[in-house]
Coordinates of C-alpha atoms in Angstrom, one line a residue:
M1 CA -18.9 20.4 1.8
S2 CA -15.2 19.7 1.5
K3 CA -13.9 21.0 -1.3
S4 CA -12.3 17.0 -2.9
Q5 CA -16.3 16.6 -2.4
T6 CA -17.1 19.8 -4.7
D7 CA -15.0 19.0 -7.0
D8 CA -16.7 15.3 -7.4
E9 CA -19.7 16.7 -7.6
Q10 CA -19.0 19.0 -10.4
E11 CA -16.9 16.6 -12.2
L12 CA -20.1 14.4 -12.5
I13 CA -22.7 17.3 -12.8
W14 CA -20.2 18.4 -16.2
L15 CA -20.2 14.7 -17.1
L16 CA -24.1 14.8 -17.0
Q17 CA -24.1 16.8 -19.6
T18 CA -21.1 15.2 -21.6
E19 CA -20.8 11.2 -20.8
P20 CA -24.4 11.3 -19.2
Q21 CA -23.3 7.0 -19.3
E22 CA -20.2 7.3 -17.6
A23 CA -21.8 10.0 -14.9
M24 CA -24.2 7.9 -14.3
T25 CA -22.2 4.3 -13.6
R26 CA -20.3 7.3 -11.3
I27 CA -23.4 8.0 -9.2
V28 CA -25.4 4.2 -9.0
G29 CA -21.5 3.3 -7.7
R30 CA -21.5 5.8 -5.7
Y31 CA -25.1 6.9 -4.0
T32 CA -26.8 3.8 -3.8
G33 CA -25.8 2.7 -0.2
L34 CA -26.8 6.3 0.4
I35 CA -30.5 5.7 -1.6
W36 CA -30.8 2.4 0.8
T37 CA -30.1 3.5 3.8
V38 CA -32.9 6.8 2.8
A39 CA -35.2 4.0 2.1
G40 CA -34.8 2.2 5.0
Q41 CA -36.3 5.1 7.2
Y42 CA -39.4 3.9 5.9
L43 CA -39.6 0.1 4.1
A44 CA -38.7 -2.6 6.1
D45 CA -38.7 -5.2 2.9
P46 CA -36.0 -5.5 0.9
E47 CA -37.7 -5.8 -2.0
D48 CA -39.4 -2.5 -2.1
R49 CA -36.0 -0.7 -0.9
K50 CA -34.5 -1.8 -3.9
D51 CA -37.7 -0.5 -6.1
C52 CA -36.9 2.6 -4.3
V53 CA -33.4 2.5 -5.4
S54 CA -34.0 1.9 -8.4
D55 CA -36.9 4.3 -8.8
T56 CA -34.4 6.9 -7.8
F57 CA -31.7 6.5 -10.2
T58 CA -34.6 6.6 -13.0
E59 CA -36.4 9.7 -11.7
F60 CA -33.1 11.9 -11.2
Y61 CA -32.3 10.5 -14.8
R62 CA -35.3 11.8 -16.0
C63 CA -34.9 14.7 -14.4
R64 CA -32.0 15.7 -14.1
G65 CA -32.2 19.3 -15.6
R66 CA -34.0 20.5 -12.5
F67 CA -30.3 19.8 -10.6
N68 CA -28.9 23.2 -9.5
P69 CA -25.9 22.8 -7.8
S70 CA -26.5 26.1 -6.1
K71 CA -29.3 25.7 -4.2
G72 CA -27.5 22.1 -2.6
S73 CA -25.6 19.0 -3.0
L74 CA -26.0 15.9 -5.0
T75 CA -26.6 13.9 -2.2
A76 CA -28.9 16.0 -0.9
F77 CA -30.8 16.6 -4.2
L78 CA -30.7 12.3 -4.6
G79 CA -31.8 12.2 -0.7
T80 CA -34.7 14.1 -1.7
I81 CA -35.7 11.7 -4.6
A82 CA -35.5 8.8 -2.5
R83 CA -37.4 10.2 0.5
R84 CA -40.4 11.2 -1.8
Q85 CA -40.4 7.8 -4.0
A86 CA -40.1 5.4 -0.4
I87 CA -43.0 7.1 1.2
D88 CA -45.2 6.9 -2.4
L89 CA -44.0 3.5 -1.7
Y90 CA -45.1 2.9 2.1
R91 CA -48.6 4.9 1.4
K92 CA -49.4 2.5 -1.6
N93 CA -48.4 -0.6 0.2
Q94 CA -50.6 1.1 3.1
R95 CA -53.4 1.4 0.5
F96 CA -53.3 -2.2 -0.7
R97 CA -52.6 -3.7 2.5
T98 CA -55.8 -2.0 3.8
G99 CA -58.0 -2.7 1.2
C100 CA -59.0 0.3 -0.4
P101 CA -61.0 -0.4 -3.6
N102 CA -60.1 3.0 -6.0
E103 CA -55.8 1.6 -5.4
E104 CA -54.5 -0.7 -8.3
P105 CA -52.0 -3.3 -6.5
A106 CA -49.1 -2.0 -6.8
V107 CA -47.3 -5.4 -7.2
S108 CA -48.8 -5.9 -11.1
G109 CA -48.4 -2.4 -12.6
K110 CA -44.4 -3.1 -11.1
A111 CA -44.5 -6.6 -12.2
F112 CA -45.3 -5.7 -16.3
Q113 CA -42.5 -2.9 -15.7
Q114 CA -40.3 -5.2 -14.7
T115 CA -41.7 -7.2 -17.9
D116 CA -41.1 -5.4 -19.8
L117 CA -38.0 -3.5 -19.3
R118 CA -36.3 -7.3 -19.5
V119 CA -37.6 -7.8 -22.7
D120 CA -36.2 -4.6 -24.1
L121 CA -32.8 -5.3 -22.3
E122 CA -33.0 -8.7 -24.1
Q123 CA -33.6 -6.8 -27.7
A124 CA -31.1 -5.0 -27.0
I125 CA -28.2 -7.5 -26.1
A126 CA -29.7 -9.7 -29.3
S127 CA -28.5 -6.9 -31.4
L128 CA -25.0 -6.7 -30.5
K129 CA -22.6 -9.7 -32.1
P130 CA -23.1 -12.9 -30.4
E131 CA -19.3 -13.0 -29.1
D132 CA -20.3 -9.5 -27.7
A133 CA -24.2 -10.4 -26.1
E134 CA -22.3 -13.3 -24.7
I135 CA -19.5 -11.5 -22.7
I136 CA -22.9 -9.0 -21.3
R137 CA -25.1 -11.9 -20.7
M138 CA -22.0 -13.8 -18.6
K139 CA -20.9 -9.9 -16.9
Y140 CA -24.7 -9.0 -15.4
Y141 CA -26.8 -12.2 -15.6
G142 CA -23.8 -14.5 -14.3
G143 CA -22.0 -11.8 -12.2
M144 CA -18.4 -12.8 -13.1
T145 CA -15.5 -10.8 -14.1
I146 CA -13.9 -9.9 -16.5
R147 CA -11.1 -12.4 -16.0
E148 CA -13.3 -15.0 -15.0
I149 CA -15.0 -14.6 -18.5
A150 CA -12.0 -15.1 -20.2
D151 CA -10.8 -17.8 -18.4
S152 CA -14.1 -19.9 -19.5
L153 CA -14.1 -18.5 -23.2
Q154 CA -10.2 -19.2 -23.1
L155 CA -9.5 -15.6 -24.4
P156 CA -6.8 -13.1 -23.6
Y157 CA -7.7 -11.0 -21.1
E158 CA -8.0 -7.5 -23.2
T159 CA -9.5 -9.8 -26.0
V160 CA -12.6 -9.7 -23.7
K161 CA -12.2 -6.1 -21.7
K162 CA -12.7 -5.1 -25.4
R163 CA -15.1 -6.8 -26.6
H164 CA -17.0 -5.7 -22.9
Q165 CA -16.8 -1.9 -24.1
R166 CA -17.6 -2.7 -27.7
G167 CA -20.6 -4.2 -26.5
L168 CA -21.6 -1.6 -23.9
G169 CA -21.2 0.9 -26.7
K170 CA -23.6 0.0 -29.2
M171 CA -26.4 -0.6 -26.3
R172 CA -29.2 2.1 -26.8
L173 CA -28.2 5.2 -23.5
A174 CA -31.6 4.5 -21.8
L175 CA -31.3 1.3 -22.2
L176 CA -27.6 0.8 -20.8
V177 CA -28.3 2.9 -17.8
L178 CA -31.5 0.9 -17.0
L179 CA -29.0 -1.5 -16.9
L180 CA -26.6 -0.3 -15.2
I181 CA -29.1 0.5 -12.4
L182 CA -30.6 -3.0 -12.3
L183 CA -26.6 -4.3 -12.0
A184 CA -25.7 -1.9 -8.7
V185 CA -29.3 -1.8 -7.1
S186 CA -28.8 -6.3 -7.7
L187 CA -25.9 -6.4 -5.9
S188 CA -26.8 -4.4 -3.3
A189 CA -29.8 -6.7 -2.6
C190 CA -28.0 -9.3 -2.8
A191 CA -25.3 -8.0 -0.2
Y192 CA -28.3 -7.3 1.9
L193 CA -30.0 -10.4 1.3
L194 CA -26.6 -12.3 2.1
L195 CA -25.3 -9.7 5.3
R196 CA -28.6 -9.4 7.1
H197 CA -28.2 -12.5 8.4
F198 CA -25.0 -11.5 10.5
G199 CA -24.8 -9.4 13.7
V200 CA -23.8 -6.7 15.2
I201 CA -22.7 -6.5 18.9
P202 CA -21.6 -2.2 19.2
G203 CA -18.5 -2.1 20.8
V204 CA -17.4 -5.7 19.8
G205 CA -18.1 -5.9 15.8
V206 CA -19.9 -7.7 12.8
N207 CA -19.9 -11.6 12.7
H208 CA -19.8 -12.1 9.4
S209 CA -20.7 -16.1 9.4
G210 CA -24.1 -17.7 9.7
D211 CA -22.9 -20.0 11.2
M212 CA -21.4 -19.6 14.2
A213 CA -22.1 -16.6 17.4
F214 CA -19.7 -14.2 18.9
Y215 CA -18.3 -16.1 21.9
I216 CA -17.0 -12.8 24.5
L217 CA -15.8 -12.2 28.2
E218 CA -19.0 -11.0 29.6
E219 CA -16.4 -9.4 33.1
P220 CA -13.0 -8.9 33.3
V221 CA -10.5 -12.3 35.6
S222 CA -7.9 -11.3 37.6
A223 CA -5.6 -13.5 39.6
E224 CA -2.2 -12.3 40.7
T225 CA 1.2 -13.3 42.8
Q226 CA 3.2 -11.4 44.9
D227 CA 5.0 -10.0 41.7
V228 CA 2.9 -9.8 39.1
K229 CA -0.9 -8.7 39.0
I230 CA -2.8 -10.0 35.4
R231 CA -6.7 -9.1 35.0
L232 CA -8.2 -10.6 31.3
E233 CA -9.4 -7.5 30.3
S234 CA -11.5 -8.6 26.9
G235 CA -12.3 -12.2 24.9
V236 CA -13.7 -12.4 22.2
L237 CA -14.4 -15.9 20.3
S238 CA -15.6 -15.3 15.6
S239 CA -15.4 -16.9 13.3
D240 CA -11.4 -15.5 12.2
S241 CA -10.2 -16.3 15.6
L242 CA -10.0 -15.6 19.6
V243 CA -8.6 -12.7 21.0
L244 CA -7.5 -12.5 24.4
T245 CA -6.9 -9.2 25.7
L246 CA -4.3 -9.5 28.9
V247 CA -3.1 -6.1 31.1
I248 CA 0.1 -7.2 33.2
E249 CA 1.3 -5.2 36.0
K250 CA 4.4 -6.0 37.8
N251 CA 5.8 -4.7 40.5
E252 CA 9.3 -4.0 39.7
E253 CA 10.4 -2.6 43.2
N254 CA 10.3 -6.3 44.9
E255 CA 12.6 -7.7 41.0
E256 CA 16.2 -8.2 42.1
T257 CA 18.5 -5.6 39.6
E258 CA 20.0 -8.0 36.9
N259 CA 22.5 -7.5 34.0
P260 CA 21.1 -6.7 30.6
E261 CA 22.9 -9.3 29.3
D262 CA 20.9 -11.8 31.9
V263 CA 17.6 -10.1 31.4
Q264 CA 15.6 -13.3 30.8
P265 CA 12.7 -13.2 27.7
E266 CA 9.2 -11.9 29.3
P267 CA 7.3 -16.3 30.0
N268 CA 4.8 -17.2 27.5
F269 CA 1.1 -17.8 28.2
T270 CA -0.8 -21.8 28.1
L271 CA -4.5 -22.0 26.9
L272 CA -5.9 -24.9 28.3
L273 CA -9.3 -26.3 27.3
E274 CA -11.9 -27.4 29.9
D275 CA -10.8 -31.4 29.8
G276 CA -6.7 -30.1 30.4
S277 CA -5.2 -30.1 26.5
V278 CA -3.3 -27.8 25.7
Y279 CA -4.7 -25.6 22.9
P280 CA -2.6 -25.3 19.1
D281 CA 0.2 -22.3 19.1
I282 CA -0.6 -18.9 19.2
L283 CA -0.8 -16.9 16.1
M284 CA 0.3 -13.6 17.4
N285 CA 1.8 -12.3 20.5
S286 CA 1.8 -8.3 20.6
H287 CA 2.8 -6.3 23.7
R288 CA 2.7 -2.8 24.3
D289 CA 3.7 -0.7 27.3
L290 CA 1.2 1.6 29.5
E291 CA 1.4 4.6 31.1
S292 CA 1.3 4.0 34.8
E293 CA 0.5 6.5 37.2
T294 CA 2.5 4.2 40.4
A295 CA 6.3 4.8 40.8
G296 CA 8.0 1.2 40.5
K297 CA 5.0 -0.5 38.4
S298 CA 5.5 -1.8 35.3
L299 CA 2.3 -1.7 33.2
K300 CA 1.8 -3.5 29.4
Q301 CA -0.4 -4.7 27.7
Q302 CA -0.8 -8.4 25.7
Q303 CA -3.0 -9.2 23.3
L304 CA -2.9 -13.3 22.1
I305 CA -4.6 -14.1 18.9
Y306 CA -4.8 -17.5 18.4
E307 CA -6.2 -19.7 15.2
T308 CA -10.6 -20.6 16.2
G309 CA -10.9 -23.9 15.4
P310 CA -14.0 -26.7 16.0
A311 CA -12.2 -28.1 20.0
L312 CA -13.5 -24.8 21.4
L313 CA -17.4 -24.8 20.2
T314 CA -19.8 -26.2 22.5
E315 CA -23.8 -26.7 23.0
S316 CA -24.2 -25.2 25.8
G317 CA -23.7 -21.8 24.3
V318 CA -20.2 -21.8 27.1
I319 CA -16.2 -22.0 27.2
C320 CA -14.6 -22.2 29.4
L321 CA -10.7 -22.7 29.0
T322 CA -7.8 -21.0 31.5
L323 CA -4.6 -19.2 31.1
I324 CA -1.6 -20.6 32.8
R325 CA 1.5 -18.0 32.7
E326 CA 4.3 -19.6 35.1
D327 CA 2.6 -20.2 38.5
V328 CA -0.8 -18.1 37.7
R329 CA -3.5 -19.4 36.4
I330 CA -6.5 -17.8 35.3
P331 CA -9.7 -19.7 34.6
F332 CA -11.9 -18.4 32.4
S333 CA -16.1 -18.3 30.1
L334 CA -16.7 -17.4 27.2
T335 CA -20.6 -17.1 26.8
A336 CA -22.5 -17.1 23.7
A337 CA -23.7 -13.2 23.1
R338 CA -26.9 -11.7 21.8
E339 CA -26.5 -9.9 18.3
D340 CA -28.2 -6.8 16.8
P341 CA -29.6 -7.6 13.6
L342 CA -27.8 -5.8 10.5
S343 CA -30.6 -3.7 10.3
D344 CA -31.0 -1.7 13.3
Y345 CA -27.9 0.7 12.1
H346 CA -27.0 2.7 9.8
Y347 CA -24.6 1.0 7.3
A348 CA -23.7 1.4 3.1
L349 CA -22.7 -1.3 0.6
A350 CA -21.4 -2.0 -2.5
E351 CA -20.3 -5.4 -4.4
Y352 CA -17.4 -5.5 -2.8
G353 CA -17.9 -4.7 0.5
G354 CA -18.9 -1.4 2.6
L355 CA -18.9 -0.3 6.2
L356 CA -21.1 0.5 9.0
A357 CA -21.8 3.9 11.4
I358 CA -22.7 3.8 15.0
P359 CA -22.7 8.1 15.6
C360 CA -22.9 9.3 19.6
L361 CA -21.8 12.4 21.6
E362 CA -19.8 11.7 24.5
E363 CA -19.2 14.8 25.7
G364 CA -20.5 17.1 23.4
R365 CA -17.9 15.8 20.8
L366 CA -18.9 13.6 18.0
Y367 CA -17.7 10.3 17.4
V368 CA -18.7 7.2 14.9
D369 CA -17.7 3.8 15.3
L370 CA -17.0 2.5 11.8
Y371 CA -17.1 -0.9 11.4
P372 CA -16.1 -3.2 8.1
L373 CA -18.4 -5.2 5.9
S374 CA -16.5 -7.5 4.0
S375 CA -18.0 -9.8 0.6
G376 CA -16.9 -10.7 -2.7
G377 CA -13.8 -11.8 -2.0
Y378 CA -11.9 -9.1 -0.3
R379 CA -11.6 -8.5 3.4
T380 CA -12.5 -4.3 4.2
E381 CA -9.4 -3.2 6.7
P382 CA -11.2 -1.6 10.1
S383 CA -8.7 1.1 9.6
L384 CA -11.0 2.3 6.8
I385 CA -8.7 4.5 5.2
R386 CA -5.2 4.4 6.9
G387 CA -4.0 1.4 5.5
L388 CA 0.6 1.2 6.5
Y389 CA 0.6 4.3 4.9
E390 CA -1.8 7.1 4.8
T391 CA -1.0 7.8 0.9
A392 CA -1.0 4.0 -0.3
G393 CA -2.6 4.0 -4.0
G394 CA -3.4 7.9 -4.6
P395 CA -3.4 11.0 -2.7
Q396 CA -4.7 11.3 1.0
G397 CA -8.5 11.6 1.2
F398 CA -10.4 12.4 4.8
V399 CA -13.1 11.0 6.4
T400 CA -16.1 13.7 6.8
M401 CA -19.2 14.6 8.5
T402 CA -21.5 17.2 7.1
A403 CA -24.4 18.8 8.9
S404 CA -27.1 19.5 7.2
D405 CA -26.3 23.3 7.8
G406 CA -23.6 22.7 5.7
T407 CA -21.1 22.6 8.3
V408 CA -17.7 19.7 7.7
H409 CA -16.2 17.9 10.4
T410 CA -13.2 16.2 9.5
G411 CA -12.6 13.5 11.5
T412 CA -9.2 12.2 13.5
C413 CA -8.9 8.2 13.3
L414 CA -8.3 7.1 17.3
A415 CA -5.8 4.5 18.2
Y416 CA -4.9 3.7 14.7
H417 CA -2.0 0.9 14.5
P418 CA -1.8 -1.2 11.2
R419 CA -1.2 -4.7 13.1
S420 CA -3.8 -4.1 15.6
S421 CA -6.8 -6.8 15.8
D422 CA -9.2 -4.5 16.8
A423 CA -12.6 -5.0 14.7
F424 CA -13.1 -1.5 14.3
F425 CA -11.8 2.2 15.0
R426 CA -13.4 5.1 16.5
W427 CA -13.6 8.4 14.4
D428 CA -13.4 11.6 16.3
F429 CA -15.3 14.5 14.9
G430 CA -14.6 17.1 17.1
P431 CA -17.4 19.4 18.9
A432 CA -20.6 19.1 17.3
D433 CA -24.6 18.8 17.7
P434 CA -27.1 16.5 17.5
G435 CA -29.0 16.3 14.4
D436 CA -28.8 14.7 10.8
Y437 CA -26.0 14.2 9.6
V438 CA -24.0 12.6 5.8
L439 CA -20.8 10.8 6.1
D440 CA -18.8 10.5 3.3
I441 CA -15.6 8.4 3.1
P442 CA -13.6 8.6 -0.4
Y443 CA -12.0 5.2 -0.6
L444 CA -11.2 1.9 1.9
Y445 CA -8.5 -0.2 1.8
Q446 CA -9.3 -4.0 1.2
S447 CA -7.1 -7.3 2.0
A448 CA -7.8 -10.7 0.3
D449 CA -6.1 -14.3 0.4
L450 CA -3.3 -15.1 -1.6
P451 CA -4.2 -18.6 -3.8
E452 CA -2.6 -21.5 -1.8
D453 CA -0.4 -22.1 -4.6
F454 CA 0.9 -18.5 -4.9
S455 CA 5.1 -19.1 -5.4
I456 CA 7.2 -17.1 -7.3
V457 CA 10.8 -18.3 -7.4
V458 CA 13.6 -15.9 -8.3
S459 CA 17.5 -16.2 -8.4
D460 CA 20.5 -14.2 -9.4
E461 CA 20.9 -17.1 -12.2
D462 CA 17.2 -17.0 -13.4
P463 CA 15.6 -13.5 -11.9
G464 CA 12.6 -15.3 -13.4
I465 CA 10.9 -12.5 -15.3
G466 CA 7.8 -12.9 -17.1
Q467 CA 6.2 -15.4 -14.2
T468 CA 2.8 -14.7 -13.1
Q469 CA 0.7 -15.0 -10.4
N470 CA -2.8 -14.6 -10.1
L471 CA -4.5 -12.6 -7.6
T472 CA -7.7 -11.4 -6.4
G473 CA -8.6 -8.9 -9.0
C474 CA -5.5 -8.8 -10.7
V475 CA -2.3 -9.8 -12.2
L476 CA 1.5 -9.9 -10.9
T477 CA 4.3 -10.5 -13.3
V478 CA 7.8 -10.6 -11.9
K479 CA 9.3 -7.4 -14.1
S480 CA 12.6 -7.6 -12.9
Y481 CA 15.2 -9.1 -10.1
S482 CA 19.1 -7.5 -9.5
S483 CA 21.3 -6.2 -7.1
Q484 CA 20.4 -2.9 -8.3
Q485 CA 17.6 -0.6 -6.7
P486 CA 15.6 1.2 -8.9
E487 CA 16.2 4.4 -9.2
G488 CA 13.9 6.5 -6.9
S489 CA 12.4 3.4 -5.3
E490 CA 13.0 3.6 -1.5
Y491 CA 12.1 0.7 1.6
H492 CA 12.6 0.6 5.5
H493 CA 16.2 -0.2 5.7
F494 CA 17.3 -3.0 7.7
P495 CA 19.3 -4.0 10.9
P496 CA 22.8 -1.8 10.2
D497 CA 24.8 -5.0 11.5
Y498 CA 23.2 -7.0 8.2
E499 CA 22.0 -4.9 5.6
S500 CA 25.0 -4.2 3.0
P501 CA 24.7 -3.9 -0.8
A502 CA 26.0 -7.1 -1.0
L503 CA 23.0 -8.7 0.1
L504 CA 19.8 -6.2 -1.1
R505 CA 18.0 -7.6 -3.7
F506 CA 15.5 -6.1 -5.5
L507 CA 12.4 -7.9 -6.7
C508 CA 9.7 -5.9 -9.0
Y509 CA 6.5 -6.3 -10.1
D510 CA 3.9 -5.5 -13.3
V511 CA 0.7 -5.7 -11.6
E512 CA -2.9 -5.6 -14.7
M513 CA -6.0 -5.0 -11.8
E514 CA -9.1 -5.5 -13.3
N515 CA -10.8 -2.7 -12.2
N516 CA -9.4 1.0 -12.6
D517 CA -11.0 1.4 -9.2
R518 CA -8.7 -0.8 -7.4
I519 CA -4.7 -0.2 -7.1
L520 CA -2.9 -2.7 -4.8
V521 CA -0.8 -1.6 -2.2
G522 CA 1.0 -3.7 -0.8
L523 CA 2.3 -7.7 -0.9
E524 CA 2.2 -9.7 2.6
A525 CA 3.5 -13.0 1.8
G526 CA 6.6 -15.5 3.3
Q527 CA 10.2 -15.7 1.5
K528 CA 11.9 -19.2 1.7
V529 CA 15.6 -19.3 1.5
E530 CA 17.5 -22.7 1.2
T531 CA 20.4 -22.6 3.8
A532 CA 22.8 -25.0 4.9
N533 CA 21.6 -26.9 8.4
D534 CA 25.4 -26.0 10.0
G535 CA 23.6 -24.6 13.4
Q536 CA 24.4 -21.2 12.6
P537 CA 22.4 -18.6 12.7
H538 CA 21.2 -17.1 9.0
V539 CA 19.4 -14.2 8.8
F540 CA 16.7 -12.9 6.5
F541 CA 14.9 -9.7 6.3
S542 CA 12.7 -8.3 3.6
S543 CA 10.4 -5.2 3.2
E544 CA 7.8 -3.6 0.9
L545 CA 10.0 -1.6 -2.3
T546 CA 7.5 1.9 -3.0
M547 CA 8.3 5.0 -5.2
E548 CA 6.9 7.9 -4.3
Q549 CA 5.4 10.4 -6.9
D550 CA 3.4 13.6 -6.2
G551 CA 3.1 13.1 -2.7
N552 CA 1.5 9.5 -3.0
I553 CA 3.2 5.4 -2.7
H554 CA 3.3 3.7 -5.1
F555 CA 4.2 -0.5 -4.2
L556 CA 7.1 -1.5 -7.0
G557 CA 7.4 -5.0 -5.3
T558 CA 9.7 -6.1 -2.3
V559 CA 13.5 -6.0 -1.4
F560 CA 15.1 -8.6 0.5
N561 CA 18.0 -8.8 2.7
M562 CA 19.6 -12.1 1.5
P563 CA 21.3 -14.1 4.4
E564 CA 25.0 -13.8 4.1
G565 CA 26.9 -16.6 1.7
Y566 CA 23.2 -17.0 -0.1
E567 CA 22.5 -14.0 -1.5
K568 CA 22.6 -15.3 -5.3
G569 CA 19.3 -17.2 -4.2
P570 CA 16.9 -19.1 -5.1
V571 CA 14.3 -16.9 -2.9
E572 CA 10.7 -17.9 -3.2
I573 CA 7.3 -16.3 -1.9
H574 CA 4.8 -18.3 -0.6
P575 CA 1.9 -18.1 1.3
E576 CA 2.3 -18.4 4.8
P577 CA 0.1 -18.7 8.1
L578 CA 0.1 -15.2 9.2
S579 CA 1.8 -13.8 6.1
H580 CA -1.0 -14.6 3.1
S581 CA -2.5 -11.3 2.1
A582 CA -2.7 -8.8 -1.0
F583 CA -4.0 -5.3 -0.2
Y584 CA -5.5 -2.9 -2.0
R585 CA -6.6 0.7 -2.0
W586 CA -10.8 0.8 -3.0
N587 CA -10.9 4.4 -4.8
H588 CA -15.0 4.0 -4.0
P589 CA -16.5 6.4 -2.3
F590 CA -19.2 5.9 0.5
S591 CA -22.2 8.1 1.5
L592 CA -24.0 7.6 4.5
S593 CA -27.0 9.6 6.1
L594 CA -26.5 9.5 10.1
H595 CA -29.1 10.9 12.4
V596 CA -27.0 11.8 15.8
E597 CA -29.1 11.5 19.3
A598 CA -28.7 14.3 21.9
E599 CA -27.0 13.3 24.8
E600 CA -30.2 13.5 27.2
E601 CA -31.8 11.3 24.7
K602 CA -29.7 8.3 25.0
N603 CA -28.6 9.1 28.8
I604 CA -33.0 8.5 28.9
E605 CA -33.1 5.7 26.9
K606 CA -30.3 4.2 29.3

C-alpha cells in the first residue's frame, strides 16, 4: 500500500470515530466502484449488484468497530464484506430458482425493507423546514446540482448551498448514511445501465454512443512512388471523429538539395467519399518524426482527424474512402467492428465518470490499458492523471497496483502526449507475477465543453471586471485585466520577435466551484482581436497564466501577446471548433480489483 493511500485510510478511520457522517460520505464515494466490481464476479443482474453494494455499506457501518487496520487495509475489509454479501445473495437466488420450499422469496423481504426505508427517509425529510426539504428532494430525488437548484428557485447559490448543508445536518445520522448509500448506489446503477449498452474494442477504445458502431481499418494499406511511400496504419471512425494514422517514408537521396528559403511546405491530404465528393475540412493535422534504421530515409507519422458526419454512414456496414496526396492515391475501407459489452471487463464508475482497465503480462511485465468512461457532462481524459501539468490543481499522485501480498507497483504512463488523439493509454507497472491486484488511481483529469454563448470581452478602457460565465460545475468571474503581470505568476513566453512588455495583457479570473473535489486547471478557448484589413499579418498569441504554490500549479487566467497597434483591445474570448473546453482535476480516488492471468494461460486461450 502506498504512503498516500495509507494516510488516506488513516484519515477515514479517524473520521469514522469523530465524524462518521463525513467518513461514510467519503467511503461511499471512493469504494462504490470496487464493491460493484466484486459483486459482478458473482452476480450478473445489475439490480442484484445494486443490492449487494447497499448491503455492504450497511453491514460495514454496523460492524465498523471490528475493523483493525493492523490486520489489513480498508479496501480488503470492504472487499471481504462485499464478497460475503454477493455469495449470500447468489445462494439465495439459486435456492429461489430451484424452488426450495423452506426459503422465503428474497425479493419479498427486500421489497418491505426498501418500503420501510423510503418511509423513514420521507419522515426525516418532512421534519425539516419546507424550504430545506424542497432542496433535499431536488438534490437527491431529482438529481439536480446545487447550481441548478439555485437557478430553479431563483435564489443565490450560497443560500441554497447553506440550506442544503443545514438540512442534512438536522437529519438523523443513521438515515443520512442510508441516504448517501442510496444516492451513491443509484448513481452507479444509472451509470451502469447507461454504459452497459456501449461497446469496447480492446486496443481501440470505448464506444460511448448507442447509435453508431465503431468502424475500423482491419489491415494497413500502402501506396508509393519513386520518392515516397505512404502506409495507412490505422483508421477509427466513432461518433466523435474519424482518426487516420499514416507513416510516410521519403527517400531523401532522390531529392535535390535546396536552399532553406526554397523549401516548400508539406503537401496536404484530401479525403474523398465514395461518390468522389471531398470530405469537409480537417480538424487537426499533426506530425511526429519517427526513428529510421535506413540511411537516407525520412520517416514521419502523420495523424489526420476529421469531425464525424452523417455523410460517412452506410447501411452496408462498410465505408469506402480515398486519401489523395499529390500523385499518391490510397483507397481504403472501414468496416463496422464487433464490440464487446462493457460488463466483460473491469471498470469503476461514479456520478461524473470513471475508467475501464484491461491488465496483461507481457515478457514478465505488468501492463494495464486504461480507457476513460464519461458521464454527467464531463469527458474523462485518456491521460487520466497526467493533464497538461502533472501537478495541475494539487499534489502529484501515482497510479499503483497493489498485489495480494501487499507489494506496491507504481505505474508509468507510456507514450503520453497532451494533444494525443489516442482513446486510451497503456501504463507500465514493471516486473510482476500473475494474481489478484487492486488498482488505485488518486484523481482524474476531465474536460467539458464551453457553452455555445460563452463570451468575455475585455479591453484597457473597459477591463470587464465582474463579468461572469457559467461553466460546467463552476462560475467564472473576471477578477482583473491589465498590462501588469500578477506577482508570482508564470506563463510560456512567446517568440522574441513578437513579445514585448507593452504588448502583454493579463486576464485573471475568480473561480467558484460547485463541488470541493473538483478544481478548474485550464481553459481552452478562441481569442479574437478586431484588426484593420490592411493585408498585413497581425500575429496574436496567448498562453495560460498560472502560479506555483508548494510545488502545485494553479490556474489564474490567460496572458495575451496583442498585435502591435491593437494592444489596447478589445479582445473577446469565445468558443472555437478546436478550442472550446474547460479542464478540471477531479480529486475522486478509484479502487478497482483486477485479476491478472499468467502469460501461458492467455496464449492457450488465443
